[in-house]
Coordinates of C-alpha atoms in Angstrom, one line a residue:
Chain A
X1 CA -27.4 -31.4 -10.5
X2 CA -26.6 -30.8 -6.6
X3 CA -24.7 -27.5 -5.8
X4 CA -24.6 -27.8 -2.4
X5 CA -25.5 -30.5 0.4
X6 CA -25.0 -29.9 4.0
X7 CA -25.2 -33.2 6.5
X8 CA -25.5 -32.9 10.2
X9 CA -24.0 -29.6 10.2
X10 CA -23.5 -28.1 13.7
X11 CA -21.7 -25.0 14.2
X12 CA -20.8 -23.4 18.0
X13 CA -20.0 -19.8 18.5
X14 CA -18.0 -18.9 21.6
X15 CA -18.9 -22.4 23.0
X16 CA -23.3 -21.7 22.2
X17 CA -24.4 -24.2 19.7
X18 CA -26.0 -22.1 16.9
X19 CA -27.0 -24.3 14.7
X20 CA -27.5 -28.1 15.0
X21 CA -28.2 -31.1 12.7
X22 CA -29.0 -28.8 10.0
X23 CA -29.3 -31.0 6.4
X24 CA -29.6 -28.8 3.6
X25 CA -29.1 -29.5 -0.3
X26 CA -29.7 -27.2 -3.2
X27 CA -30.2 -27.8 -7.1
X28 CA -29.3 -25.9 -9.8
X29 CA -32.0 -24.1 -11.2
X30 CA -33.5 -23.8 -7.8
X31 CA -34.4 -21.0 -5.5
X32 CA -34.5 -22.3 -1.7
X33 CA -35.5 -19.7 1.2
X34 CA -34.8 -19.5 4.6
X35 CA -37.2 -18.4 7.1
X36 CA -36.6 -18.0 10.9
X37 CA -36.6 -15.6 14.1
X38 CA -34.1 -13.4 14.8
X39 CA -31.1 -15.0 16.4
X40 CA -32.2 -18.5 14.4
X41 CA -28.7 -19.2 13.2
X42 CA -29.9 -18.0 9.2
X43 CA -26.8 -15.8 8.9
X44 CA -24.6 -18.3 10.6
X45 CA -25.7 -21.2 8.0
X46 CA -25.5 -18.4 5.1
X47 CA -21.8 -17.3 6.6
X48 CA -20.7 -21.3 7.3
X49 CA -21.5 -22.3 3.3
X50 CA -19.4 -19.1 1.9
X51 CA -16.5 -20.7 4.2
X52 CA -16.6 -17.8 6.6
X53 CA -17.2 -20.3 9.5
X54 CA -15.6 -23.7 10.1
X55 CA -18.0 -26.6 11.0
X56 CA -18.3 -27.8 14.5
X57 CA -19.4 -31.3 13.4
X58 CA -20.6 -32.6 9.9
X59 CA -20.1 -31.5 6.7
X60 CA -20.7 -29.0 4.0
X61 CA -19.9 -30.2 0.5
X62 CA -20.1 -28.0 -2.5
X63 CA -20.1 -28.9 -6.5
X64 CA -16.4 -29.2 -7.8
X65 CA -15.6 -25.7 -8.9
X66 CA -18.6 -23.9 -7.4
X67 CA -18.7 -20.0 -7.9
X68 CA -20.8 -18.3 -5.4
X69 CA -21.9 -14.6 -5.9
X70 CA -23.2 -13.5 -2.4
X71 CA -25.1 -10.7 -1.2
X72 CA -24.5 -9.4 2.2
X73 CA -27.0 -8.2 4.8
X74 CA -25.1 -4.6 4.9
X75 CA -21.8 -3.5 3.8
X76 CA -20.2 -0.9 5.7
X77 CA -17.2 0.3 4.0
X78 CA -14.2 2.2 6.2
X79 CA -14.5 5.9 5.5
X80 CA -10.8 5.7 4.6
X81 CA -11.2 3.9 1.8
X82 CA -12.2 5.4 -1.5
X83 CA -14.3 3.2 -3.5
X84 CA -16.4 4.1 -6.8
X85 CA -19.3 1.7 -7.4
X86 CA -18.1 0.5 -10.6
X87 CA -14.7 -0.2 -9.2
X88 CA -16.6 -2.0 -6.5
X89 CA -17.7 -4.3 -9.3
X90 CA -14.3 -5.4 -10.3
X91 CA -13.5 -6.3 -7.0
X92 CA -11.6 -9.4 -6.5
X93 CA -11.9 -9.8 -10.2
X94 CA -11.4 -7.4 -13.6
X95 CA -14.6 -7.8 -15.6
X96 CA -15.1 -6.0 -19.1
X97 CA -16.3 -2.3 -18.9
X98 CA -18.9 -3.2 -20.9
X99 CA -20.2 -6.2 -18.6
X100 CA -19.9 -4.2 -15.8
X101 CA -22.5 -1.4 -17.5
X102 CA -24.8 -3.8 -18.5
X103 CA -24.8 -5.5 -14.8
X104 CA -25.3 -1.7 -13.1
X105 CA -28.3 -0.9 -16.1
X106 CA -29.7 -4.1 -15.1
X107 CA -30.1 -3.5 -11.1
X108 CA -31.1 0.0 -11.8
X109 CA -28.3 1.9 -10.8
X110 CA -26.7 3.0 -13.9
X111 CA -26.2 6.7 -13.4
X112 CA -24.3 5.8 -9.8
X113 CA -21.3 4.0 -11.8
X114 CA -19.2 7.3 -10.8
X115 CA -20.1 8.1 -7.6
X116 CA -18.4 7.1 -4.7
X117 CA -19.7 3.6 -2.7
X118 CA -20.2 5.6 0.7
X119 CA -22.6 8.0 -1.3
X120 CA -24.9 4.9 -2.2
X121 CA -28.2 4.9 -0.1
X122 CA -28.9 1.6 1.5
X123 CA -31.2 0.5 -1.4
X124 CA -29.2 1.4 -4.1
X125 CA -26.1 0.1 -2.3
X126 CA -27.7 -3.5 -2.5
X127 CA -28.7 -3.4 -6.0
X128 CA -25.1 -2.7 -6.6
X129 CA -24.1 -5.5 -4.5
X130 CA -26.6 -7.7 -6.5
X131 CA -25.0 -6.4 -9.7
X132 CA -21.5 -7.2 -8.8
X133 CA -22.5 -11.0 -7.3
X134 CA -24.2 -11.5 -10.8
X135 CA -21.4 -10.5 -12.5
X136 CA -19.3 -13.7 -11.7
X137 CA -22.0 -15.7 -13.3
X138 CA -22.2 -17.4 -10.1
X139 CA -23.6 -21.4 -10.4
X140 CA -24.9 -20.5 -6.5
X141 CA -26.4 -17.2 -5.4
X142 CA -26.0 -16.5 -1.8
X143 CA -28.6 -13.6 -0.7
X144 CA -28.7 -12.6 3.2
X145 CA -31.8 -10.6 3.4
X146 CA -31.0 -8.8 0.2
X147 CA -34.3 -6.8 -0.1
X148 CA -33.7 -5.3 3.4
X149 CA -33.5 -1.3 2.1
X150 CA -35.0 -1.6 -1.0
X151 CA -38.4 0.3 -1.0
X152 CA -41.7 -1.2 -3.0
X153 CA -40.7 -1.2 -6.7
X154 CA -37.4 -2.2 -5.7
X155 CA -38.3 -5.5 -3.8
X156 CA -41.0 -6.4 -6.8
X157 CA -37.8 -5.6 -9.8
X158 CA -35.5 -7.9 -7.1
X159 CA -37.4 -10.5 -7.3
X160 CA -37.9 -10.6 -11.0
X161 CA -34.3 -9.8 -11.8
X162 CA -34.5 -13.1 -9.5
X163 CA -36.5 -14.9 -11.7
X164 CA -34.9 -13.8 -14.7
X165 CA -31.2 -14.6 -13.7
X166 CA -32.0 -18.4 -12.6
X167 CA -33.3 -19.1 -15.7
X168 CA -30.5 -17.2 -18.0
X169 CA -27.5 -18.2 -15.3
X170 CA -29.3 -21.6 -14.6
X171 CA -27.8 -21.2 -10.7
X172 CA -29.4 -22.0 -7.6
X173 CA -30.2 -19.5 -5.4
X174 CA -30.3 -19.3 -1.4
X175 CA -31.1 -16.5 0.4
X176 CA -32.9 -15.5 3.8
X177 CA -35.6 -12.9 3.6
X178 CA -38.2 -11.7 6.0
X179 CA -41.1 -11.0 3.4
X180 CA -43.5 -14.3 4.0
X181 CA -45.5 -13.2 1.3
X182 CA -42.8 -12.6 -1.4
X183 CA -40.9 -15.8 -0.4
X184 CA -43.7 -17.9 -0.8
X185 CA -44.2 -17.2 -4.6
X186 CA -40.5 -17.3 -5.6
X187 CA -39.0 -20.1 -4.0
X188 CA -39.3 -23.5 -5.2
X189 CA -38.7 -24.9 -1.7
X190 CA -38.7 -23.0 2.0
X191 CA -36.5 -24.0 5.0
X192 CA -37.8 -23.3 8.7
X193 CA -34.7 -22.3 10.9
X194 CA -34.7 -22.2 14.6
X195 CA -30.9 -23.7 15.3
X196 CA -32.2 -26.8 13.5
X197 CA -34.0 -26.9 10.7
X198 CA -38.4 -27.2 11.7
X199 CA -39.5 -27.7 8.4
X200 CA -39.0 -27.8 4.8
X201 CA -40.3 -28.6 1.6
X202 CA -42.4 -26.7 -1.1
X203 CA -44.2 -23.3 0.6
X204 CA -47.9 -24.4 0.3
X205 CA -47.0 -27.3 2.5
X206 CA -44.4 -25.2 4.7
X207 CA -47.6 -22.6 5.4
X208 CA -49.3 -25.3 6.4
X209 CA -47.4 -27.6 8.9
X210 CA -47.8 -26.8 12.6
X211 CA -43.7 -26.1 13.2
X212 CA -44.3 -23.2 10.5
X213 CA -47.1 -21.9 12.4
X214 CA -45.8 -21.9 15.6
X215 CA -42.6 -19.7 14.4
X216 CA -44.5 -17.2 13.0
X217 CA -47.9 -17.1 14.6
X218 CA -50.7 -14.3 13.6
X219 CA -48.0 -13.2 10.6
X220 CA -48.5 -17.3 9.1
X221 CA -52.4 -16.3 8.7
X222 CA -51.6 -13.4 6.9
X223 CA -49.3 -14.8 4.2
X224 CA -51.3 -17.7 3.7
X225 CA -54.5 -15.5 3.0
X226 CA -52.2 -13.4 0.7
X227 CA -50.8 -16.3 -1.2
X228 CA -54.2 -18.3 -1.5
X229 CA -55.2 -15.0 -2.9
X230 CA -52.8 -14.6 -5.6
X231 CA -53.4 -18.3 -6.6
X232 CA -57.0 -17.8 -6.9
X233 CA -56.2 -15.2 -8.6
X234 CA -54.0 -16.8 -11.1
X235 CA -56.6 -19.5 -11.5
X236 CA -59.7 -17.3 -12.4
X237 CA -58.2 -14.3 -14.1
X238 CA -60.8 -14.2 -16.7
X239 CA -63.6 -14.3 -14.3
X240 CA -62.0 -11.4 -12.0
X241 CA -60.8 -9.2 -14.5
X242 CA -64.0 -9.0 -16.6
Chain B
X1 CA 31.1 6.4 -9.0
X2 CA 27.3 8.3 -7.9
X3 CA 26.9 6.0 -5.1
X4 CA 29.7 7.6 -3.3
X5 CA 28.2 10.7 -2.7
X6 CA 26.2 10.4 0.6
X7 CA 23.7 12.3 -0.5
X8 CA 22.4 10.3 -3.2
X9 CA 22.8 7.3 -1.6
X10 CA 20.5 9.2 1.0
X11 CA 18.1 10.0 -1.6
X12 CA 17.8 6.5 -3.1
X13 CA 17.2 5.1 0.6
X14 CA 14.1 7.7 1.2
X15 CA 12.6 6.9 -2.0
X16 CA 12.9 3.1 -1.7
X17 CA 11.2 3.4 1.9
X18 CA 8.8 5.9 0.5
X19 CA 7.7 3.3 -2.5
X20 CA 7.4 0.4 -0.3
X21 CA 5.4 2.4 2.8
X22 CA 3.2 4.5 0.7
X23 CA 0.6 1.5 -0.5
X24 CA 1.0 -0.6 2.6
X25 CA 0.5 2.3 4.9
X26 CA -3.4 2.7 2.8
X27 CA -3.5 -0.7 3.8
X28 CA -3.1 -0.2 7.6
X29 CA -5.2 3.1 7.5
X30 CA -7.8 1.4 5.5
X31 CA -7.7 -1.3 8.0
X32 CA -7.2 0.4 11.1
X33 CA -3.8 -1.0 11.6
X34 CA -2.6 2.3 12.7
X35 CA -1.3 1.1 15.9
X36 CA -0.5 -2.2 14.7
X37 CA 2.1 -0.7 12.6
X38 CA 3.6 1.1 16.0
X39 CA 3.6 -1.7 17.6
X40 CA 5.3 -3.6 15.1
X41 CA 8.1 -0.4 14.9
X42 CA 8.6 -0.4 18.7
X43 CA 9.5 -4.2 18.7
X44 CA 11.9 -3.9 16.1
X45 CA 14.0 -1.9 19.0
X46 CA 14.4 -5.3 21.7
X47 CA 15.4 -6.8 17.4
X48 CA 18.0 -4.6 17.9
X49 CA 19.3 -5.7 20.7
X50 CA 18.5 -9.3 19.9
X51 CA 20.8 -9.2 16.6
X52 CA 23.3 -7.5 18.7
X53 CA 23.7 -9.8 21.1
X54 CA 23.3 -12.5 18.5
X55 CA 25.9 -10.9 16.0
X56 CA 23.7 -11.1 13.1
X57 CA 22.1 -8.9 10.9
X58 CA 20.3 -5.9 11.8
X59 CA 17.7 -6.5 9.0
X60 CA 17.2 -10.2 10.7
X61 CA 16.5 -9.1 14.1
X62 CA 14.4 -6.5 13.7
X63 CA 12.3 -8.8 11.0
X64 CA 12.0 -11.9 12.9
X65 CA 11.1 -10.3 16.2
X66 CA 8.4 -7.7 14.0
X67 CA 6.9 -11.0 12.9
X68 CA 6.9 -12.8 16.3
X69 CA 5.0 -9.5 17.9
X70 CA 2.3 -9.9 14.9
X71 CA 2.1 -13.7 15.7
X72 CA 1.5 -13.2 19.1
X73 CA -0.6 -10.3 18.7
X74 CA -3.1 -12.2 16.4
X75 CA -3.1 -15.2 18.2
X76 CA -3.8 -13.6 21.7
X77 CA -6.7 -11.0 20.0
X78 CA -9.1 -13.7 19.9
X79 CA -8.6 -14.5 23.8
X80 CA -10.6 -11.6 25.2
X81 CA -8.2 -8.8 25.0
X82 CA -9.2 -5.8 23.1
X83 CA -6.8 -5.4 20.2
X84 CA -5.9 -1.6 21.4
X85 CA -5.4 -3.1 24.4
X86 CA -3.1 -5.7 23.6
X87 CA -1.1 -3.7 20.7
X88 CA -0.5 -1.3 24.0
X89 CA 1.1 -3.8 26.3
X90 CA 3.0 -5.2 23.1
X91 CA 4.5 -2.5 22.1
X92 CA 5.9 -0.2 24.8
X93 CA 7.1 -3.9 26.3
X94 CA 8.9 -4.3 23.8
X95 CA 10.4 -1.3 23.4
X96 CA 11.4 -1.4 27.2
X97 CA 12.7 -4.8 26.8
X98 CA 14.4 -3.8 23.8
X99 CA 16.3 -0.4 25.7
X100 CA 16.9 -2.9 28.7
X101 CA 18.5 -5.5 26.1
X102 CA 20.7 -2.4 24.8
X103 CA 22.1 -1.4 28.1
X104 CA 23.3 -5.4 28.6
X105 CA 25.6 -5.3 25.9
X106 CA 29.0 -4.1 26.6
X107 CA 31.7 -3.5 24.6
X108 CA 30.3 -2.4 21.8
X109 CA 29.2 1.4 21.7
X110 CA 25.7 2.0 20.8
X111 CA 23.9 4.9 19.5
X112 CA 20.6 4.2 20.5
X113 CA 19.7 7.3 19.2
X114 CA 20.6 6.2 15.6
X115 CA 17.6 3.5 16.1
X116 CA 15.4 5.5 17.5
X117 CA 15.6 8.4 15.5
X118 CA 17.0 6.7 12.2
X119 CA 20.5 7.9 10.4
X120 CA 19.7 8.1 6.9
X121 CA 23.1 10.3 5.9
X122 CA 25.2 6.9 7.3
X123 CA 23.2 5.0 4.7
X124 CA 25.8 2.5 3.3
X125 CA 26.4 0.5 -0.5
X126 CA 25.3 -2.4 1.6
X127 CA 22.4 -0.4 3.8
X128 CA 21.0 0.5 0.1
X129 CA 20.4 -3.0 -1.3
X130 CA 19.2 -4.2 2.1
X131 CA 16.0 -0.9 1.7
X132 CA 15.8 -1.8 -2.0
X133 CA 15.7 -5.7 -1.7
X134 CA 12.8 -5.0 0.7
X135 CA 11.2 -2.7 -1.3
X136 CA 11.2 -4.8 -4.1
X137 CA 9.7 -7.7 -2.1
X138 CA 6.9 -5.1 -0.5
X139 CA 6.3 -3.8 -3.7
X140 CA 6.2 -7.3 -5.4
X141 CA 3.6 -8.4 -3.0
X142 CA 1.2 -5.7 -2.9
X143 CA 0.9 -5.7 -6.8
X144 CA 0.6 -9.6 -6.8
X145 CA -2.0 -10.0 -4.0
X146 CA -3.7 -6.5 -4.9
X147 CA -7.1 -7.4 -5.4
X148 CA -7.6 -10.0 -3.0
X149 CA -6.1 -7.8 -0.4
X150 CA -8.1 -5.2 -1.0
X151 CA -11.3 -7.4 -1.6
X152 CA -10.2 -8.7 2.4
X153 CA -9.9 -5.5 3.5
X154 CA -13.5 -4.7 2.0
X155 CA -15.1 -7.0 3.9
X156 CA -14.3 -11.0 4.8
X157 CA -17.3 -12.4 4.1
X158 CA -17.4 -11.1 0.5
X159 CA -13.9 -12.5 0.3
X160 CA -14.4 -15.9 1.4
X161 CA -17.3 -16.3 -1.1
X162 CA -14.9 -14.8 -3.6
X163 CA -12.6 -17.8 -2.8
X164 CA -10.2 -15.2 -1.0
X165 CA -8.7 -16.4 2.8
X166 CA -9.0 -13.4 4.4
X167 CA -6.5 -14.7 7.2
X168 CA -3.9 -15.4 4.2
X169 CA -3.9 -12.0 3.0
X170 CA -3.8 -10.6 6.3
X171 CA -0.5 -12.4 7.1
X172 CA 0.9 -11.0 3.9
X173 CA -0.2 -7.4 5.3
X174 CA 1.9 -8.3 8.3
X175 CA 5.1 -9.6 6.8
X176 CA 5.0 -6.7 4.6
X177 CA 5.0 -4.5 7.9
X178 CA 7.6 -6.2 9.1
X179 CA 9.6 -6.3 5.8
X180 CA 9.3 -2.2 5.9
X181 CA 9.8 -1.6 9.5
X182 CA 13.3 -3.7 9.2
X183 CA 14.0 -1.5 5.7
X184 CA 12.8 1.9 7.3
X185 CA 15.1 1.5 10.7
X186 CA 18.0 3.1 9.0
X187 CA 16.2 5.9 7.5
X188 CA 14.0 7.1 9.8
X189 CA 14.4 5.1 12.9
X190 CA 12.0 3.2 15.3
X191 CA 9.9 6.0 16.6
X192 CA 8.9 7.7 13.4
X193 CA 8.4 4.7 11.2
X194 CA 4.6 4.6 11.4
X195 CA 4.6 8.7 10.3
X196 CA 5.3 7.3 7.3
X197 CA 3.7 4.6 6.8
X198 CA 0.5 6.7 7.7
X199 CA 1.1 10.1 7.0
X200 CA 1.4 9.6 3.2
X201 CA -1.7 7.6 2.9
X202 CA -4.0 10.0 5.1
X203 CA -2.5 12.6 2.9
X204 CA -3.5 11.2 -0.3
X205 CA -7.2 10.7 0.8
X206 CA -9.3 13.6 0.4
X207 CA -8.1 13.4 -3.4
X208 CA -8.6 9.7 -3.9
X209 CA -11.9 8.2 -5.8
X210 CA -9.9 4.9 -6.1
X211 CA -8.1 2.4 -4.1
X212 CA -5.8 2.6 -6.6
X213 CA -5.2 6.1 -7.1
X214 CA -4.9 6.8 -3.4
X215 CA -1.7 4.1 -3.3
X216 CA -0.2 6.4 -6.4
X217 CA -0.8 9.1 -4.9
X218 CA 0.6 8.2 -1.2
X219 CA 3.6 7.0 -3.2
X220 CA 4.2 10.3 -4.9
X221 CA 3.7 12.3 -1.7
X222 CA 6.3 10.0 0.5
X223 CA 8.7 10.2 -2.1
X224 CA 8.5 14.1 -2.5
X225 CA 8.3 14.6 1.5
X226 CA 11.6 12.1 1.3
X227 CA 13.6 14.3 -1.2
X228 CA 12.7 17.5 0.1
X229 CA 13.1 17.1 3.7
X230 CA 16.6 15.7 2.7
X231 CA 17.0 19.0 0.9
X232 CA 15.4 21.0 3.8
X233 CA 17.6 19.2 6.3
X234 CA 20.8 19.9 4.2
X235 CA 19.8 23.4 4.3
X236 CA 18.9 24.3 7.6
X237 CA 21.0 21.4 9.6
X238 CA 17.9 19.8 11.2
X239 CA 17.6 16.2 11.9
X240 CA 16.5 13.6 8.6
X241 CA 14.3 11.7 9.6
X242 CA 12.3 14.0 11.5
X243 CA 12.7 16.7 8.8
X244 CA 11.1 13.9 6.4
X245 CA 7.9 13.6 8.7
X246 CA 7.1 16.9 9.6
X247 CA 6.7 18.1 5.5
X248 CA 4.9 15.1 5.1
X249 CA 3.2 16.5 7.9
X250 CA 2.4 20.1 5.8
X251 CA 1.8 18.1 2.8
X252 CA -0.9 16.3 4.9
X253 CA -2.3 19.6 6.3
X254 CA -1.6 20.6 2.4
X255 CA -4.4 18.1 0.9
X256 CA -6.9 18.6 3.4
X257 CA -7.3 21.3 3.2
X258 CA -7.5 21.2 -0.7
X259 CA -10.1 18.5 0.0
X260 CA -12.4 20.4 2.0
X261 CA -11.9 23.0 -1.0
X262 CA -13.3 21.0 -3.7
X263 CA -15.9 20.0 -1.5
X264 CA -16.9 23.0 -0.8
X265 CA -16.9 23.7 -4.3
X266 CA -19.0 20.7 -5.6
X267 CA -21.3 21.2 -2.9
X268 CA -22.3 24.6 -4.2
X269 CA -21.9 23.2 -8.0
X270 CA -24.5 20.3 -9.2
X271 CA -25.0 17.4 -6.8
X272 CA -21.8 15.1 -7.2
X273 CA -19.2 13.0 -4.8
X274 CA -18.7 13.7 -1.3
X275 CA -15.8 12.1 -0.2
X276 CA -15.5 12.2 3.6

């Protein structure tokens, strides 16, 4: 089922065209990343689906009744506002006590429910985030570089919370990350963004078109070495572990 | 009947404006508004003059020429003006237009100082539903629109996603203002209208953990400053209004302190919340 198809989408910011002729559709059930420089227009595409930005020409359709849970690049939160993480999870709407437990034990930040938001280091701030987008049961998950903070163990449980949620939600997921190597094992499909979109498709044939490589340069070797890797890995575990 | 005594009828007016600025005013410090809630009290002075002139209401002045600031101000904020800026030339022009307005009108005697420094002793039978019909609108609105104003304020992108307009709830925030300023004129008058909206909230702070229990808590510290500066002001023959702000003032200095207290104390207890 389609969540989410964009056509010809161009958006202009203070009269600089930021992205153009960007197509984009998304499943459910399937995790789509988007790769791209600084200043590529990922955060504007991420920020333009939400319904933060208004299309400058073409079209941004969305499933009848769509719930998106999204994770922002950074929350900064007024210091005039007091804010306890678990109140931070009801926020725009109540969930059970109970719910909002199990969502905090599940992104590891269970003992934090008490303290306040502002006390959260930037890791643990995101898992929180992640727990409180989950909580809506979203059918599209929206994640803007949601690792960024998260130290080693962090990023590897992220990703397999990832796993584990599109399969017991059954949503799609979009997000924009920065870690090649990552990306290329749990997305499904990979989107190269540089105002319009360079390339696309599944990541073993992303790594290997000439658009990808001329984005990323040196940094394209390396995650295609580590990715073969783990593939050959996967293929010949018997004859590497023994 | 109770009404008659000037003094309630004083005391009812405080705690109706208390109610209805103590959670908007957390909105405006939470959002920075702290100027834009000025600015919206200085206009309702050329509302003044405008309903004067007119012969209507006071409360219909001061609200429609609040709103028309806040339309103008929001509109113009995008067009390269700084929003300090703009706020700045918006309100003291307003104010001057409004005290130029005044000094057209002949005939009828004035007491400019009754606007600018509110008259909350003359409050009226009529004067009293006018502050309570408001309140109840204020209040109305804040509980109805709670979360997704403070999901808005929190940040707009996490509201949009959340299906919240951000620019809805933001318009709410500013007919509220203006719905308070128009109710607060009486009671404490043009200049000190954003003491209150502020004060009580800034107050209640350092003891907050919740959005929530900071709007309680800005709403029980308006309402005491209210009564007791009546009281104080009855003693001593000072000024209402200005007797009203300055012990929210000390009640402000008050919970600061008491803040900085318990941080101090939880600092040198085990690790725990650091509110700022």
């Amino acid at each position: 089922m389609r969540l989410l198809s964009i056509e010809n989408l161009d958006i202009a910011l203070g009269g600089h065209l930021v992205l153009e002729d960007v197509d984009l559709s998304l499943a459910r059930g399937e995790i789509v990343t988007i790769l791209g420089p600084n200043g590529s227009g990922k955060t504007t595409l991420l920020r333009s689906i939400i319904g933060s930005l208004a299309p400058t020409r073409g079209h941004i359709d969305k499933a009848p009744g769509l719930t998106i849970g999204y994770v922002p690049q950074r929350l900064h939160l007024d210091a005039t506002l007091p804010m306890t993480v678990s109140r931070l999870m009801s926020l725009p709407r109540r969930h059970a006590p109970g719910a909002v437990a199990q969502a905090l034990r599940r992104a590891g930040v269970t003992d934090q429910a008490d303290r306040q938001v502002s006390a959260l280091s930037g890791g643990q701030l995101q898992r929180a985030l992640l727990a409180r987008a989950l909580l809506e049961s979203p059918d599209l998950l929206i994640l803007d570089e949601a690792t960024q903070g998260l130290d080693h163990r962090g990023t590897a449980d992220f990703y397999r919370q990832l796993a584990r949620v599109r399969h017991e939600l059954d949503c799609g997921v979009l997000m924009i990350s920065h870690e090649l190597h990552a990306v290329m094992r749990a997305s499904d499909r990979v989107v190269c963004l540089n105002r319009s979109v360079r390339c696309a498709g599944p990541p073993e044939r992303v790594v290997a078109s000439p658009a990808y490589r001329a984005m990323f340069g040196h940094d394209n070797l390396d995650a295609l070495a580590l990715y073969r890797h783990d593939h050959d890995q996967a293929r010949v575990p018997s004859e590497l572990s023994s | 009947m109770i009404l008659d005594d000037f003094l309630v009828r004083a005391a009812l007016a405080g705690i109706g404006v208390a109610l209805a600025a103590a959670p908007l005013g957390c909105f405006v410090v939470w959002r920075r508004m702290a100027f834009f809630g000025d600015a919206t009290a200085h206009a309702a002075i050329l509302g003044v003059a405008l309903s004067l002139v007119l012969s209507t209401s006071l409360f219909a002045g001061v609200l429609v020429v609040s709103l028309l600031m806040a339309m103008i101000v929001s509109l113009l904020s995008g067009k390269g003006f700084a929003m300090d800026t703009l706020l700045g030339v918006m309100a003291h022009s307003a104010l001057a237009f409004g005290l130029v307005a005044v000094s057209f009108i002949s005939g009828v005697r004035i007491d400019l100082m009754a606007y600018l420094f509110g008259d909350i002793l003359a409050v009226g039978k009529a004067d009293l539903a006018v502050i309570w019909g408001g309140t109840a609108l204020v209040m109305g609105l804040m509980g109805w629109r709670w979360s997704r104003l403070l999901t808005a304020t929190l940040n707009a992108d996490l509201a949009h996603a959340s299906g919240v307009d951000p620019r809805r709830e933001r318009w709410i925030l500013t007919l509220s203002l203006a719905v308070v300023v128009a109710v607060a004129l009486k009671v404490v008058g043009v200049l000190l209208i954003a003491a209150l909206l502020i004060i009580p909230a800034a107050a209640a702070r350092p003891l907050s953990r919740t959005p929530e229990s900071m709007a309680l808590l800005a709403a029980m510290i308006a309402v005491t400053a209210a009564l007791s500066g009546l009281q104080t002001a009855y003693w001593f023959d000072t000024p209402t209004g200005p007797t009203i702000v300055s012990l929210a003032a000390v009640l402000f200095a008050v919970t600061s302190l008491a803040g900085h207290v318990r941080r101090k104390v939880s600092r040198a207890g085990p690790a725990s919340d650091r509110p700022p």
